[in-house]
């Protein structure tokens, strides 16, 4: 039972020391550093950041059909249509254009 207590209390070493304690941050040099740090954080913008506007062909397509509440099955239908067009154009080029006027039948 004593090993259980030892293991339970051995996690105290994992807790980091208090770096911002008043005794650690005293002195003129430290005051200047803390002042610079406070000024840095005061200059940071506050509030939420606006979402960047999508740019490029794929970015606009993604914003319109894929992202957020606009998600739909439309991109799948576009992909199916594209595959059909590519497949038909390959068939036409290698087979159908040679049989337009029924020359080989």
Short mmCIF file of C-alpha atoms in Angstrom, two decimals:
data_model
loop_
_atom_site.label_atom_id
_atom_site.label_comp_id
_atom_site.label_asym_id
_atom_site.label_seq_id
_atom_site.Cartn_x
_atom_site.Cartn_y
_atom_site.Cartn_z
CA UNK A 1 0.00 0.00 0.00
CA UNK A 2 2.89 2.36 0.64
CA UNK A 3 4.00 2.13 -3.02
CA UNK A 4 0.59 3.41 -4.09
CA UNK A 5 0.97 6.49 -1.90
CA UNK A 6 4.53 7.05 -3.09
CA UNK A 7 3.46 6.93 -6.72
CA UNK A 8 0.50 9.22 -6.08
CA UNK A 9 2.67 11.87 -4.47
CA UNK A 10 5.63 11.52 -6.86
CA UNK A 11 3.76 13.55 -9.50
CA UNK A 12 4.59 16.71 -7.57
CA UNK A 13 7.89 16.84 -9.43
CA UNK A 14 6.04 17.17 -12.75
CA UNK A 15 4.38 20.45 -11.73
CA UNK A 16 6.53 23.41 -12.89
CA UNK A 17 7.55 26.08 -10.40
CA UNK A 18 5.75 29.40 -10.35
CA UNK A 19 7.88 31.44 -12.78
CA UNK A 20 5.95 34.68 -12.31
CA UNK A 21 6.27 34.78 -8.55
CA UNK A 22 6.82 38.23 -7.06
CA UNK A 23 10.16 37.20 -5.55
CA UNK A 24 11.51 36.08 -8.95
CA UNK A 25 10.42 39.19 -10.86
CA UNK A 26 11.90 41.92 -8.73
CA UNK A 27 14.64 44.32 -9.76
CA UNK A 28 15.04 47.19 -12.24
CA UNK A 29 16.13 44.99 -15.16
CA UNK A 30 13.21 42.65 -14.70
CA UNK A 31 10.76 45.57 -14.43
CA UNK A 32 11.88 46.86 -17.84
CA UNK A 33 11.48 43.42 -19.40
CA UNK A 34 8.03 43.01 -17.89
CA UNK A 35 7.10 46.50 -19.13
CA UNK A 36 8.17 45.59 -22.65
CA UNK A 37 6.15 42.40 -22.44
CA UNK A 38 3.06 44.28 -21.27
CA UNK A 39 3.45 46.84 -24.08
CA UNK A 40 3.77 44.02 -26.61
CA UNK A 41 0.53 42.42 -25.46
CA UNK A 42 -1.25 45.80 -25.40
CA UNK A 43 -0.39 46.32 -29.08
CA UNK A 44 -1.86 43.00 -30.22
CA UNK A 45 -5.22 43.27 -32.00
CA UNK A 46 -8.25 42.34 -29.95
CA UNK A 47 -11.39 40.55 -31.03
CA UNK A 48 -12.01 37.91 -33.63
CA UNK A 49 -10.21 37.77 -36.94
CA UNK A 50 -12.24 37.96 -40.13
CA UNK A 51 -12.11 34.85 -42.25
CA UNK A 52 -9.91 35.37 -45.31
CA UNK A 53 -11.75 35.64 -48.59
CA UNK A 54 -11.08 32.60 -50.79
CA UNK A 55 -8.92 33.23 -53.81
CA UNK A 56 -8.18 31.17 -56.86
CA UNK A 57 -10.43 28.90 -58.85
CA UNK A 58 -10.35 25.95 -56.43
CA UNK A 59 -10.64 28.21 -53.36
CA UNK A 60 -13.82 29.82 -54.64
CA UNK A 61 -15.24 26.43 -55.71
CA UNK A 62 -14.45 24.96 -52.29
CA UNK A 63 -16.06 27.89 -50.48
CA UNK A 64 -19.16 27.66 -52.66
CA UNK A 65 -19.80 23.90 -52.63
CA UNK A 66 -17.70 22.15 -49.96
CA UNK A 67 -17.08 24.31 -46.86
CA UNK A 68 -19.46 25.12 -44.02
CA UNK A 69 -23.22 25.04 -44.34
CA UNK A 70 -23.00 24.99 -48.15
CA UNK A 71 -21.77 21.39 -48.25
CA UNK A 72 -23.68 19.41 -50.88
CA UNK A 73 -23.40 16.53 -53.31
CA UNK A 74 -22.73 18.90 -56.22
CA UNK A 75 -18.94 18.27 -56.33
CA UNK A 76 -19.62 14.54 -56.74
CA UNK A 77 -21.98 15.24 -59.62
CA UNK A 78 -19.39 17.54 -61.21
CA UNK A 79 -16.78 14.77 -60.90
CA UNK A 80 -19.12 12.19 -62.48
CA UNK A 81 -19.92 14.56 -65.34
CA UNK A 82 -16.21 15.28 -65.87
CA UNK A 83 -15.37 11.57 -65.95
CA UNK A 84 -18.20 11.00 -68.46
CA UNK A 85 -16.96 13.82 -70.73
CA UNK A 86 -13.36 12.60 -70.61
CA UNK A 87 -14.40 8.99 -71.27
CA UNK A 88 -16.63 9.92 -74.18
CA UNK A 89 -13.98 12.14 -75.74
CA UNK A 90 -11.45 9.29 -75.54
CA UNK A 91 -13.97 6.90 -77.14
CA UNK A 92 -14.75 9.43 -79.84
CA UNK A 93 -11.12 10.05 -80.65
CA UNK A 94 -10.07 6.39 -80.83
CA UNK A 95 -13.21 4.76 -82.19
CA UNK A 96 -16.31 6.80 -82.96
CA UNK A 97 -14.84 9.42 -85.28
CA UNK A 98 -13.68 6.67 -87.64
CA UNK A 99 -17.25 5.30 -87.95
CA UNK A 100 -19.12 8.57 -88.54
CA UNK A 101 -20.04 7.81 -92.10
CA UNK A 102 -20.30 4.04 -91.64
CA UNK A 103 -17.17 3.52 -93.69
CA UNK A 104 -15.90 0.40 -91.92
CA UNK A 105 -19.16 -1.52 -91.58
#
